CSV table of C-alpha atoms in Angstrom, one decimal:
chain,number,residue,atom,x,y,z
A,1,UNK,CA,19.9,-13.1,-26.7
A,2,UNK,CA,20.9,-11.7,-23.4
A,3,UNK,CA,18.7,-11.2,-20.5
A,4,UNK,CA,21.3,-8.8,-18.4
A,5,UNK,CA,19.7,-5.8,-18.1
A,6,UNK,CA,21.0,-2.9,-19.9
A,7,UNK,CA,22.8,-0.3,-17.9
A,8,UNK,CA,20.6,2.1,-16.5
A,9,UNK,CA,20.6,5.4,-17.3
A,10,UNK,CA,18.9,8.8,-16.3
A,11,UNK,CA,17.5,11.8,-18.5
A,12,UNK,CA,20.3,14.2,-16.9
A,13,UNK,CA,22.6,14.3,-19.5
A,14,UNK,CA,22.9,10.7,-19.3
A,15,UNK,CA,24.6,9.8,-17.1
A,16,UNK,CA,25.2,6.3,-15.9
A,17,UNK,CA,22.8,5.4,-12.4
A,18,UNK,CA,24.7,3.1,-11.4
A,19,UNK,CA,27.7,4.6,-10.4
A,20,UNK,CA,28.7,5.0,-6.6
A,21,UNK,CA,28.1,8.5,-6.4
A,22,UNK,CA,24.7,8.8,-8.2
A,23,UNK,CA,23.4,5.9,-5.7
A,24,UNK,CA,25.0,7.5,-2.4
A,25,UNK,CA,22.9,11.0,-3.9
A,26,UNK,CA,19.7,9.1,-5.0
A,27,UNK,CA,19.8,7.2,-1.6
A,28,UNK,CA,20.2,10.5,0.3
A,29,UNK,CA,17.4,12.3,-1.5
A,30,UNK,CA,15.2,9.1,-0.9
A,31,UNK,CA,15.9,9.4,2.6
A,32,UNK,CA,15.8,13.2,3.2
A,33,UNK,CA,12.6,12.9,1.5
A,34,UNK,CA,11.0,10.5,4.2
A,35,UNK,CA,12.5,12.2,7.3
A,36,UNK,CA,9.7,14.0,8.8
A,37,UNK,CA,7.4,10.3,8.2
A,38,UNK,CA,9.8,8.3,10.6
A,39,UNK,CA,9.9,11.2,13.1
A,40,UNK,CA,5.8,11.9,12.8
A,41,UNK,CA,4.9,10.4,16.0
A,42,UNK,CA,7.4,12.9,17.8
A,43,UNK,CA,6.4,15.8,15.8
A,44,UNK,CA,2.6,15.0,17.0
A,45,UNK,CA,3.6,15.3,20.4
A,46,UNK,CA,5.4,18.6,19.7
A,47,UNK,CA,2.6,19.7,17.9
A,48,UNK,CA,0.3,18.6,20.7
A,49,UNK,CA,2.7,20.5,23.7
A,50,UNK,CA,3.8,23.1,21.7
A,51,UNK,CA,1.3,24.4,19.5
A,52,UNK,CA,-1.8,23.5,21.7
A,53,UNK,CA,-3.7,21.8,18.7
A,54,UNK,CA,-6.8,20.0,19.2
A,55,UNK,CA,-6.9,16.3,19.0
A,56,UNK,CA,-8.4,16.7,15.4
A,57,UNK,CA,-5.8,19.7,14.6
A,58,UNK,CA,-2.7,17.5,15.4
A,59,UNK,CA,-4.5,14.4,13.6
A,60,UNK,CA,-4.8,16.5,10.4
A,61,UNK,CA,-1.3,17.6,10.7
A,62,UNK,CA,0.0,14.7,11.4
A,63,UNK,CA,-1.8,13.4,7.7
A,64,UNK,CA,-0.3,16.5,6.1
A,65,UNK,CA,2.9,15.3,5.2
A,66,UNK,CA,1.4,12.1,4.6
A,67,UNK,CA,-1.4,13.8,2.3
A,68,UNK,CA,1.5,15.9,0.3
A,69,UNK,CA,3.4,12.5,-0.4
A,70,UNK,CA,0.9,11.1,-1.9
A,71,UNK,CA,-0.2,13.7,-3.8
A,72,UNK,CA,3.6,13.5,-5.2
A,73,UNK,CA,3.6,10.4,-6.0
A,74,UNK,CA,0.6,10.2,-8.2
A,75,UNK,CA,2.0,13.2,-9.8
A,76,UNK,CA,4.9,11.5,-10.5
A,77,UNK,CA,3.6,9.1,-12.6
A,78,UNK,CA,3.2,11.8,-14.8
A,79,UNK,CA,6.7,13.4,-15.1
A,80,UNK,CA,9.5,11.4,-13.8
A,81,UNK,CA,10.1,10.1,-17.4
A,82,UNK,CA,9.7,13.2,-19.0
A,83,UNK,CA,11.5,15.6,-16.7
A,84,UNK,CA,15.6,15.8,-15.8
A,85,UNK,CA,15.2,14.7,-12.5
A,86,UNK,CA,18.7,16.8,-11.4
A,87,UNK,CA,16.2,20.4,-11.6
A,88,UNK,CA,13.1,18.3,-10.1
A,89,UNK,CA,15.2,17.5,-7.0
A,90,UNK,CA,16.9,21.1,-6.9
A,91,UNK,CA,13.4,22.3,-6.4
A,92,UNK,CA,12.1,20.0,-4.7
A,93,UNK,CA,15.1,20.5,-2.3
A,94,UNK,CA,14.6,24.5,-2.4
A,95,UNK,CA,10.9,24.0,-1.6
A,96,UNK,CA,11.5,21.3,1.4
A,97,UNK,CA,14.4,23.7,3.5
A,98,UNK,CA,11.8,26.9,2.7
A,99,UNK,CA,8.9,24.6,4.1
A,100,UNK,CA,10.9,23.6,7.0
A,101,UNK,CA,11.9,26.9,8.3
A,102,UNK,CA,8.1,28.2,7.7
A,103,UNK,CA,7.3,25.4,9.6
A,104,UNK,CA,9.0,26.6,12.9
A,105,UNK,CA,7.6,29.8,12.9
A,106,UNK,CA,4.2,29.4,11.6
A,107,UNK,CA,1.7,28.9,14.5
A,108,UNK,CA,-1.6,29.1,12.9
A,109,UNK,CA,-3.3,25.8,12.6
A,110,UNK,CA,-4.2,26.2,8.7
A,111,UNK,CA,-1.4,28.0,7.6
A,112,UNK,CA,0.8,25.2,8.9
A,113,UNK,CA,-1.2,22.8,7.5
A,114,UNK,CA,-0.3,23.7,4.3
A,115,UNK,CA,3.0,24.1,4.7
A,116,UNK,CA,3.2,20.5,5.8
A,117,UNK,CA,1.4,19.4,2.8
A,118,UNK,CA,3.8,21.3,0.4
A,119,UNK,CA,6.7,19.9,2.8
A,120,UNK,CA,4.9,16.3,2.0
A,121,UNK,CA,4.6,16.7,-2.0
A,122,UNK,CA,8.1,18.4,-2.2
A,123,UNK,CA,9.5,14.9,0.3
A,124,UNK,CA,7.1,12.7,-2.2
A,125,UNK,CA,8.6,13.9,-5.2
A,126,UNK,CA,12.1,13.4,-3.5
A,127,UNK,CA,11.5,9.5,-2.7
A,128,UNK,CA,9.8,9.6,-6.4
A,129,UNK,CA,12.8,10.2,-8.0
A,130,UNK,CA,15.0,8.3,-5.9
A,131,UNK,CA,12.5,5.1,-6.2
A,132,UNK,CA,12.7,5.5,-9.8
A,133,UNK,CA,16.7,5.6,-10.0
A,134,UNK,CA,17.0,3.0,-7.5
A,135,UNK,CA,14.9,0.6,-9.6
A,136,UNK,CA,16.7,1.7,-13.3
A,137,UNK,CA,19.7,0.4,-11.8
A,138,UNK,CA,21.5,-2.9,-12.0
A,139,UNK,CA,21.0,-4.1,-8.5
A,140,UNK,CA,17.3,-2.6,-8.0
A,141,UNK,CA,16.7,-4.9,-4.8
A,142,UNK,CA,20.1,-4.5,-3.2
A,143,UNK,CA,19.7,-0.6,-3.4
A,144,UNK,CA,15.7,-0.7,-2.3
A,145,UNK,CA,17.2,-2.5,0.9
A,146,UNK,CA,20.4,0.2,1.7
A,147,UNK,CA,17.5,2.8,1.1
A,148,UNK,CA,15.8,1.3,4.0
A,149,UNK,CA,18.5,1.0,6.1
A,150,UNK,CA,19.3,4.9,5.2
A,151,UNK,CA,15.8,5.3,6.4
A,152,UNK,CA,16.2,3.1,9.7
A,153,UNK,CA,19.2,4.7,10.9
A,154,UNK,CA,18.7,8.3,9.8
A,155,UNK,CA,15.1,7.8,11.7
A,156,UNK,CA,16.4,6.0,14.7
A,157,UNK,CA,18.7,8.7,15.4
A,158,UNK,CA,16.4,11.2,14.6
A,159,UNK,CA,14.1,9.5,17.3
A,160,UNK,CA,16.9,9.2,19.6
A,161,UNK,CA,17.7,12.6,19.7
A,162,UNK,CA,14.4,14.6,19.4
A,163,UNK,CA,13.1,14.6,22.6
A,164,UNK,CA,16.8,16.5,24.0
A,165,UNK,CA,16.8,18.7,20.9
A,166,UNK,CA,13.2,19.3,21.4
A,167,UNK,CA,13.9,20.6,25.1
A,168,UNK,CA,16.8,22.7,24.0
A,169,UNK,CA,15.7,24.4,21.3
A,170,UNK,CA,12.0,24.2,20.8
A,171,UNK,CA,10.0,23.2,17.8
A,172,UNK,CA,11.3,26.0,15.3
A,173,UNK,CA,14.6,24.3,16.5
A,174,UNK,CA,13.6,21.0,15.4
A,175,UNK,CA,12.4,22.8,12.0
A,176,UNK,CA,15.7,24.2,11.4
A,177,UNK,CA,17.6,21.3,11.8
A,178,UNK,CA,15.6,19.3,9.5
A,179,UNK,CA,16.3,21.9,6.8
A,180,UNK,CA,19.7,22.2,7.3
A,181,UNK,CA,19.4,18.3,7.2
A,182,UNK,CA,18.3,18.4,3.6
A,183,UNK,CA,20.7,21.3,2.8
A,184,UNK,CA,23.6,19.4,4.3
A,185,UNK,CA,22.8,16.2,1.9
């Protein structure tokens, strides 16, 4: 009796997960999905200079996104085996660009707290799905660590070039870009 693991497959249609292309795309919605988490301590600041929050304000917003994963990923336990994850992710998508954009123009404190808790459970249900393929594949660990990496260096350059974007174009600038982040993957 063997003890390979059988080759992983997805409810969309079947198709095979462990192709080269369906791990670049689960990798980039994994990553797309975490964005705003590795730039968080940026976006507080922002929040903090920008917005004139309280202490407590930016503290809450800062747990929004965080709040909005979870939320997703609990959820998610739920559905990702019942559910082709090619529509989930479509939406998810959709609902993390519209989030995004709201998010540079809304400046009411509760308002854009819930925008960053939708933006949260639409990111969560992102690295849900790509979580889930990555470990149906045959190299579960090898994948986990390039979706790390994806994180590392998509966050590192984020961080890296905040601050200047920040200056240039403001907060709603920041927004947009993150959107057209997730609409460019």
């Amino acid at each position: 009796m063997s003890t390979a693991k059988p080759i992983a497959r997805d409810l969309s249609h079947n198709r095979n997960v462990d192709q080269p292309a369906a791990i670049l795309g689960v990798l980039s919605l994994g990553v797309i999905g975490s964005i705003v988490f590795l730039l968080l301590p940026m976006l507080i600041g922002a929040f903090t200079e920008n917005l004139l929050f309280s202490p407590s304000q930016v503290g809450l917003l800062g747990s929004a996104d965080m709040t909005g994963m979870f939320l997703a990923a609990v959820v998610a336990t739920f559905w990702i085996r019942n559910f082709i994850w090619r529509m989930v992710a479509a939406l998810a998508c959709s609902l993390l660009i519209i989030c995004h954009i709201l998010s540079g123009f809304v400046q009411a404190f509760v308002p854009l707290f819930l925008v960053r808790v939708l933006a949260g459970f639409a990111g969560g249900s992102l690295m849900s799905i790509a979580l889930t393929s990555l470990g149906d594949t045959r190299q579960p660990d090898r994948f986990f660590a390039l979706f790390i990496a994806g994180q590392l260096t998509l966050g590192g350059l984020g961080l890296w070039f905040f601050p200047g974007f920040l200056a240039q174009f403001g907060l709603s600038g920041v927004f947009v870009a993150l959107a057209l982040v997730v609409l460019g993957s």
